[in-house]
Short mmCIF file of C-alpha atoms in Angstrom, two decimals:
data_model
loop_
_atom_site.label_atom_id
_atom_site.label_comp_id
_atom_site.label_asym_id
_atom_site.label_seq_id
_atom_site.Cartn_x
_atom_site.Cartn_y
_atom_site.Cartn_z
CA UNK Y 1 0.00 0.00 0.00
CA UNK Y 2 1.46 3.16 -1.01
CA UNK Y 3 0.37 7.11 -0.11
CA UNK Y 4 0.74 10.47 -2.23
CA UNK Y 5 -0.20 13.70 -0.74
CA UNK Y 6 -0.90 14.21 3.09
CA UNK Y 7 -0.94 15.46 6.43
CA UNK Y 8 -1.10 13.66 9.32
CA UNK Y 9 -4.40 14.88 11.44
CA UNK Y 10 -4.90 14.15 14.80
CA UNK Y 11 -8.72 13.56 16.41
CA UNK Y 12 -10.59 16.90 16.86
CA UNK Y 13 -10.20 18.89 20.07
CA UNK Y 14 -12.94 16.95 22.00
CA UNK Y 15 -10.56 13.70 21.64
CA UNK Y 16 -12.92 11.87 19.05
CA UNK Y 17 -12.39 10.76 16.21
CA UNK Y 18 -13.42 12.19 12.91
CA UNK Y 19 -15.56 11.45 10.05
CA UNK Y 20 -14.05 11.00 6.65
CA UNK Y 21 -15.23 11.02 3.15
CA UNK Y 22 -13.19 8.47 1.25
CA UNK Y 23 -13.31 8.87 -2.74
CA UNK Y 24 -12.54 6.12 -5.53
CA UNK Y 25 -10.14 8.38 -8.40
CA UNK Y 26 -10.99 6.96 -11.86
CA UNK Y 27 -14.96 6.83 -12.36
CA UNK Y 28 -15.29 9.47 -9.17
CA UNK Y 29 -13.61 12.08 -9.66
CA UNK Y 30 -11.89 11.86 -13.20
CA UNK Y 31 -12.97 10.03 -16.64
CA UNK Y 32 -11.82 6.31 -16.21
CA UNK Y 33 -10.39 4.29 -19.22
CA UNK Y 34 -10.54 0.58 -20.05
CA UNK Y 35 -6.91 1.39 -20.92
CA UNK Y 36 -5.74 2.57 -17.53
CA UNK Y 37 -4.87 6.65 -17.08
CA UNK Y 38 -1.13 6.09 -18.07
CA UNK Y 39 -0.50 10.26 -18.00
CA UNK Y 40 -1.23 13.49 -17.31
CA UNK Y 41 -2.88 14.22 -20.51
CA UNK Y 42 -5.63 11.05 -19.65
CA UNK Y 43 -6.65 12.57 -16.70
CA UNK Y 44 -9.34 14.59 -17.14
CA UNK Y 45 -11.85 15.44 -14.42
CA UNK Y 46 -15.70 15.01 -14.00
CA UNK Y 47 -17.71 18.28 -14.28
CA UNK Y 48 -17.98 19.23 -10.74
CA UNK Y 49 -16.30 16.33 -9.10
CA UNK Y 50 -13.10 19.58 -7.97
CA UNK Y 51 -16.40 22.01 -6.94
CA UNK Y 52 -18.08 19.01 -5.00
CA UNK Y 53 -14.85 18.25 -2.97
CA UNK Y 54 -14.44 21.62 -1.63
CA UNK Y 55 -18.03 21.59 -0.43
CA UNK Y 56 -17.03 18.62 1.31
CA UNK Y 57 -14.26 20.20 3.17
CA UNK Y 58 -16.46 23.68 3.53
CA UNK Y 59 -18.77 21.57 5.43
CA UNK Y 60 -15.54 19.93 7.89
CA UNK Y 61 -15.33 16.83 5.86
CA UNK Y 62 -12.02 15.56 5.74
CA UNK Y 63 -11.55 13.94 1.74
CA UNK Y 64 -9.23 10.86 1.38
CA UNK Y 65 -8.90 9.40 -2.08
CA UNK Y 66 -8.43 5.67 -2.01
CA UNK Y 67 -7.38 3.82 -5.55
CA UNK Y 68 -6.45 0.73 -6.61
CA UNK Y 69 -3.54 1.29 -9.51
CA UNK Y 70 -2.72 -2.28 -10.64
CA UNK Y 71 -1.36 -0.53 -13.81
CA UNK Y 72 1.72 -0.10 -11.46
CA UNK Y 73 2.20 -3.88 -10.73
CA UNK Y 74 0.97 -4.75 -14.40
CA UNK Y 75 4.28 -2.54 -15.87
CA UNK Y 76 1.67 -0.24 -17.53
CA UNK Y 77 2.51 2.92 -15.34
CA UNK Y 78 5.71 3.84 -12.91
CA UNK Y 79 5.39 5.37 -9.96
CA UNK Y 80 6.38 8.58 -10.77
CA UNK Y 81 3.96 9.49 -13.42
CA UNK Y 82 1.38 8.08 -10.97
CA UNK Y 83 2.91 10.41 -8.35
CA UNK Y 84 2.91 13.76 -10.92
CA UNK Y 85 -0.85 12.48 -11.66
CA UNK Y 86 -1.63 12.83 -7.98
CA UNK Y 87 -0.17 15.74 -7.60
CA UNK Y 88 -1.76 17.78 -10.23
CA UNK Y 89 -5.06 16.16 -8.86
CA UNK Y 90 -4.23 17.57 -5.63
CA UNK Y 91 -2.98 21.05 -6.82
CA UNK Y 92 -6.45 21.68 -9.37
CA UNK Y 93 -8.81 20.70 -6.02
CA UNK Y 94 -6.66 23.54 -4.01
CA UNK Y 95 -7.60 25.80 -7.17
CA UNK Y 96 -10.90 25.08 -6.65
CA UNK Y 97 -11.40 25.50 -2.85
CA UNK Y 98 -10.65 22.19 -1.46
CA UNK Y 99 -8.42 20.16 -0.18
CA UNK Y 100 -7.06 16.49 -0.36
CA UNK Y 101 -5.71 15.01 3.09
CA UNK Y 102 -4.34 12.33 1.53
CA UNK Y 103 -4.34 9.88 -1.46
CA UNK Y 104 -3.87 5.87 -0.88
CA UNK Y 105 -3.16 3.75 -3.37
CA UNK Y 106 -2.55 0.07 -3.93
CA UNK Y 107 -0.10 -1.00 -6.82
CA UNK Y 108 -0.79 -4.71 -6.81
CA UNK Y 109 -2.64 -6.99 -9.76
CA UNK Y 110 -5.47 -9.06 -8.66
CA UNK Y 111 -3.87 -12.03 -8.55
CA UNK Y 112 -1.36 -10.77 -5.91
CA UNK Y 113 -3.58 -11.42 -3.21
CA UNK Y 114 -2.86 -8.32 -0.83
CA UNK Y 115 -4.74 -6.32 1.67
CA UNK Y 116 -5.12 -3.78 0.48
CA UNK Y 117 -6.64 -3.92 -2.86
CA UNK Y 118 -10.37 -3.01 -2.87
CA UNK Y 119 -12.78 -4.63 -1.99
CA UNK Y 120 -10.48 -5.62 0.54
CA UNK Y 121 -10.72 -2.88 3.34
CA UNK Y 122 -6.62 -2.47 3.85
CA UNK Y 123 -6.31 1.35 2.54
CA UNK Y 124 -9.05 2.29 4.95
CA UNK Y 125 -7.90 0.86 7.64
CA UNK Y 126 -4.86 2.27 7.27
CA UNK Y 127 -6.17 5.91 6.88
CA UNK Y 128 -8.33 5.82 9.58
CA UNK Y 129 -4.83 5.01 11.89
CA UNK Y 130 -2.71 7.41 10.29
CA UNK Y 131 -5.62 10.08 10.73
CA UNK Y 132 -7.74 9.23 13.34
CA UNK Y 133 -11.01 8.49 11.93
CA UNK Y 134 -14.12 7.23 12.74
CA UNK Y 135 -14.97 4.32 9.93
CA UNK Y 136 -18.37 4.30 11.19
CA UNK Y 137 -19.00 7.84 10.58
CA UNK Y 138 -17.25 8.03 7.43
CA UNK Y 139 -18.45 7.43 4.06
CA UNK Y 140 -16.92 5.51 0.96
CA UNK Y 141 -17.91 7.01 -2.07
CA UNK Y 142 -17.02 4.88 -5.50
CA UNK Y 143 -17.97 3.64 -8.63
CA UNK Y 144 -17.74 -0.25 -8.55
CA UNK Y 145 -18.82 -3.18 -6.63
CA UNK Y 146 -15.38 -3.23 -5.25
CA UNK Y 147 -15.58 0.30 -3.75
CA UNK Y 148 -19.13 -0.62 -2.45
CA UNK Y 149 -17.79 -3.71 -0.70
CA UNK Y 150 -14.66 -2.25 0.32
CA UNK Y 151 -16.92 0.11 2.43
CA UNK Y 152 -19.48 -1.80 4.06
CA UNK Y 153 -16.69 -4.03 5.18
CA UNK Y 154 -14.67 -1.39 7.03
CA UNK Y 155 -17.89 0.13 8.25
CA UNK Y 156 -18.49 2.79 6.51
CA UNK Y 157 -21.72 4.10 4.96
CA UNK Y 158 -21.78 3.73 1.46
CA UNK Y 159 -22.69 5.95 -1.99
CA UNK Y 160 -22.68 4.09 -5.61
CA UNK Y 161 -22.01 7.24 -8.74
CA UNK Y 162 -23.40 5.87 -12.04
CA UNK Y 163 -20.56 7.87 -13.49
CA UNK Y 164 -17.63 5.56 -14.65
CA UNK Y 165 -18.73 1.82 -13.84
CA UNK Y 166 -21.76 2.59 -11.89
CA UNK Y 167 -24.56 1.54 -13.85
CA UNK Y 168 -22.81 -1.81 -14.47
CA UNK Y 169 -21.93 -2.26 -10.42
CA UNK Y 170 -25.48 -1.57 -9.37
CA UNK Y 171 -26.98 -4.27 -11.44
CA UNK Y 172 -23.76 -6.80 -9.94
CA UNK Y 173 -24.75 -5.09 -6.59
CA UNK Y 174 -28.14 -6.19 -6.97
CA UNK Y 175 -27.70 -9.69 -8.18
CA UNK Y 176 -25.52 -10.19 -5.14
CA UNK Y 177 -28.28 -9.10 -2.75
CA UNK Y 178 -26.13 -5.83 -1.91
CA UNK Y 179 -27.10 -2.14 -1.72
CA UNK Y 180 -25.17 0.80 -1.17
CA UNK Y 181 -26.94 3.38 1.09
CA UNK Y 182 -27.41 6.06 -1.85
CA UNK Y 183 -26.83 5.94 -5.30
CA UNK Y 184 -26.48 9.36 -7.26
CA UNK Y 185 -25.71 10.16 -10.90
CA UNK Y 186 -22.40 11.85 -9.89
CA UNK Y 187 -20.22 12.88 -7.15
CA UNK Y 188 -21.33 16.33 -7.07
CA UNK Y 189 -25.39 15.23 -6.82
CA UNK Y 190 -24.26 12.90 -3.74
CA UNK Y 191 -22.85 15.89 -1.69
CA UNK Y 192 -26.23 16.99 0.53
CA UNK Y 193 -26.87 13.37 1.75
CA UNK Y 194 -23.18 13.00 2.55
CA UNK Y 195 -23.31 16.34 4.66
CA UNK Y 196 -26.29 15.20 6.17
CA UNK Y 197 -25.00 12.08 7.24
#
């Protein structure tokens, strides 16, 4: 499991621990590919998905994007250009308002087995120690069955985008007997009910 941009943040001043909104990258926030984002010229952003982010933090919710990036461990991508991806992601949200805490990522194929690639619930377990949150007042915002399961497992709520993948994960979801607490057509409709929450 590897981590881009970030600040360690301790529990608020009343000692408790903090809610968290944790965002899948490709289907979420940017245009996903079939193909893998392999530069900075693939990554292109979702109308509103910068806008929706600073809301987030306007209304004290700390934003965490968690990605699996098997294009690493599948020779498509290095690290680097993953890291100058990241970091552009992170510098067009500060244009916009908002802020990133920190960005998780997990390099490994499928077959590898590991922890931490979603649905497994490895990347959020390990934000919630590095920042001290509260997975069961956090929510796990993504665009696949995997993010959806990755959630419920650590205890999060959950919100299904149709953007990217979504349509197809919420008729897997379904099959499977599995529902995600809201579904919205984007990230930036999901906002209210995840301020609410």
């Amino acid at each position: 499991m590897k981590n881009g941009i970030g600040q360690d943040e301790a529990p608020d001043r009343r000692g408790r621990s903090k809610p968290c909104v944790f965002l899948d990258r490709d289907g979420v926030i940017n245009h996903d590919s079939a193909d893998y984002i392999k530069s900075l010229d693939e990554f292109v952003p979702i109308e509103g998905s910068y806008e929706a982010i600073a809301r987030l933090n306007r209304a004290g919710r700390m934003v965490i994007v968690i990605t699996n990036q098997s294009a690493i461990g599948r020779g498509i991508i290095d690290g680097s250009t993953l890291e100058r991806i990241h970091e552009r992601l992170a510098e067009e949200v500060g244009a916009a308002g908002g802020h990133i805490t920190d960005i998780l990522f997990c390099p490994h194929r499928p077959d590898e087995k590991c922890s931490c690639r979603k649905p497994e619930p490895g990347m959020l377990f390990e934000a919630a120690a590095r920042h001290g949150i509260d997975l069961s007042r956090s929510v796990m915002v993504g665009d696949s069955a995997k993010d959806i399961e990755c959630g419920i497992r650590a205890g999060c709520k959950t919100v299904l985008v149709l953007s990217g993948n979504g349509r197809q994960a919420l008729e897997s979801l379904k099959n499977r007997g599995i529902s995600p607490d809201a579904v919205f057509p984007f990230l930036r409709d999901a906002v209210h009910w995840i301020i609410r929450q």
